[in-house]
């Protein structure tokens, strides 16, 4: 795995219950659980780009102007277009925001 890669492990619970836990690979080779309750420690204004990955995988996205955001999740290579509203912090692990298909503006990524 490379830094920023995400893998999923399944934890076995009582009475046949299973729980999926996402792990993020760090640059030093450690893996940490991807949880929504950890505070963001860095952020960037995102300029959508069809050919370049973000400098880090986000944990959250927000938009200042509602619209579509075409993105590629950290664990995938296929683009997805989502309609995002102003206000929420979307808990998305994103490696690229594409220019083609993105109409939202003032996009911010946090990790």
Short mmCIF file of C-alpha atoms in Angstrom, two decimals:
data_model
loop_
_atom_site.label_atom_id
_atom_site.label_comp_id
_atom_site.label_asym_id
_atom_site.label_seq_id
_atom_site.Cartn_x
_atom_site.Cartn_y
_atom_site.Cartn_z
CA UNK A 1 0.00 0.00 0.00
CA UNK A 2 1.05 3.59 -0.62
CA UNK A 3 0.47 6.63 1.59
CA UNK A 4 -3.17 7.67 1.39
CA UNK A 5 -4.41 4.25 0.31
CA UNK A 6 -7.46 2.93 2.11
CA UNK A 7 -8.17 -0.68 2.92
CA UNK A 8 -11.10 -2.23 4.76
CA UNK A 9 -10.96 -4.92 7.43
CA UNK A 10 -13.94 -6.74 8.86
CA UNK A 11 -14.28 -7.06 12.62
CA UNK A 12 -16.39 -9.94 13.85
CA UNK A 13 -18.89 -9.01 16.55
CA UNK A 14 -21.22 -10.98 18.75
CA UNK A 15 -24.02 -13.10 17.29
CA UNK A 16 -22.72 -12.99 13.74
CA UNK A 17 -22.54 -9.21 13.47
CA UNK A 18 -19.70 -7.88 11.31
CA UNK A 19 -18.30 -4.34 11.25
CA UNK A 20 -16.17 -2.87 8.50
CA UNK A 21 -13.32 -0.60 9.56
CA UNK A 22 -11.48 1.58 7.04
CA UNK A 23 -7.72 1.92 7.52
CA UNK A 24 -5.59 4.66 5.94
CA UNK A 25 -1.93 3.99 5.11
CA UNK A 26 0.40 6.71 6.44
CA UNK A 27 3.64 7.79 4.76
CA UNK A 28 5.68 6.00 7.46
CA UNK A 29 3.90 2.67 6.82
CA UNK A 30 1.57 2.78 9.84
CA UNK A 31 -2.15 2.30 9.33
CA UNK A 32 -4.74 4.27 11.27
CA UNK A 33 -8.49 3.91 11.50
CA UNK A 34 -10.42 6.37 9.37
CA UNK A 35 -12.95 7.80 11.80
CA UNK A 36 -15.17 10.84 11.46
CA UNK A 37 -14.55 12.02 15.02
CA UNK A 38 -10.88 12.92 14.56
CA UNK A 39 -10.28 16.66 13.99
CA UNK A 40 -8.87 17.83 10.67
CA UNK A 41 -5.22 18.88 10.89
CA UNK A 42 -4.79 20.39 7.40
CA UNK A 43 -6.85 21.82 4.60
CA UNK A 44 -6.68 23.29 1.13
CA UNK A 45 -8.73 25.22 -1.37
CA UNK A 46 -9.31 22.77 -4.20
CA UNK A 47 -8.97 23.76 -7.83
CA UNK A 48 -10.62 20.98 -9.83
CA UNK A 49 -8.19 19.27 -12.20
CA UNK A 50 -8.85 16.34 -14.53
CA UNK A 51 -5.30 14.96 -14.44
CA UNK A 52 -3.75 15.69 -11.03
CA UNK A 53 -4.43 14.10 -7.65
CA UNK A 54 -4.75 16.29 -4.57
CA UNK A 55 -1.58 16.63 -2.44
CA UNK A 56 -3.28 14.48 0.22
CA UNK A 57 -6.40 12.34 0.54
CA UNK A 58 -9.20 14.35 2.12
CA UNK A 59 -11.35 13.21 5.02
CA UNK A 60 -13.92 15.95 4.48
CA UNK A 61 -15.12 18.17 1.63
CA UNK A 62 -17.21 21.31 1.77
CA UNK A 63 -18.45 23.67 -0.92
CA UNK A 64 -19.10 27.42 -0.74
CA UNK A 65 -21.41 27.34 -3.74
CA UNK A 66 -23.74 24.40 -4.26
CA UNK A 67 -23.47 22.27 -7.37
CA UNK A 68 -22.04 19.07 -8.74
CA UNK A 69 -18.63 17.80 -7.70
CA UNK A 70 -17.00 15.18 -9.93
CA UNK A 71 -14.52 13.26 -7.80
CA UNK A 72 -12.51 10.10 -7.45
CA UNK A 73 -12.58 8.39 -4.06
CA UNK A 74 -9.25 7.34 -2.56
CA UNK A 75 -10.08 3.65 -2.90
CA UNK A 76 -11.27 3.81 -6.50
CA UNK A 77 -10.25 4.90 -10.00
CA UNK A 78 -13.71 5.64 -11.41
CA UNK A 79 -15.17 9.15 -11.20
CA UNK A 80 -18.43 9.83 -9.38
CA UNK A 81 -20.50 13.01 -9.65
CA UNK A 82 -22.37 14.14 -6.54
CA UNK A 83 -24.68 17.09 -5.98
CA UNK A 84 -23.46 18.91 -2.85
CA UNK A 85 -25.20 21.62 -0.83
CA UNK A 86 -23.57 24.50 1.03
CA UNK A 87 -23.13 23.90 4.76
CA UNK A 88 -22.36 20.25 5.52
CA UNK A 89 -18.89 18.81 5.93
CA UNK A 90 -19.07 15.74 3.72
CA UNK A 91 -17.05 12.82 5.13
CA UNK A 92 -15.39 11.80 1.83
CA UNK A 93 -11.92 10.30 1.33
CA UNK A 94 -11.12 11.90 -2.03
CA UNK A 95 -7.91 11.77 -4.04
CA UNK A 96 -8.99 13.93 -7.03
CA UNK A 97 -11.65 16.52 -7.85
CA UNK A 98 -12.25 16.70 -11.58
CA UNK A 99 -12.83 19.91 -13.54
CA UNK A 100 -15.07 18.13 -16.04
CA UNK A 101 -18.50 17.80 -14.44
CA UNK A 102 -17.80 20.03 -11.43
CA UNK A 103 -20.11 23.06 -11.15
CA UNK A 104 -19.77 23.70 -7.39
CA UNK A 105 -17.34 26.43 -6.33
CA UNK A 106 -15.18 27.31 -3.32
CA UNK A 107 -14.38 23.63 -2.67
CA UNK A 108 -12.33 22.93 0.45
CA UNK A 109 -10.68 19.65 1.39
CA UNK A 110 -9.73 18.78 4.98
CA UNK A 111 -7.68 15.90 6.34
#
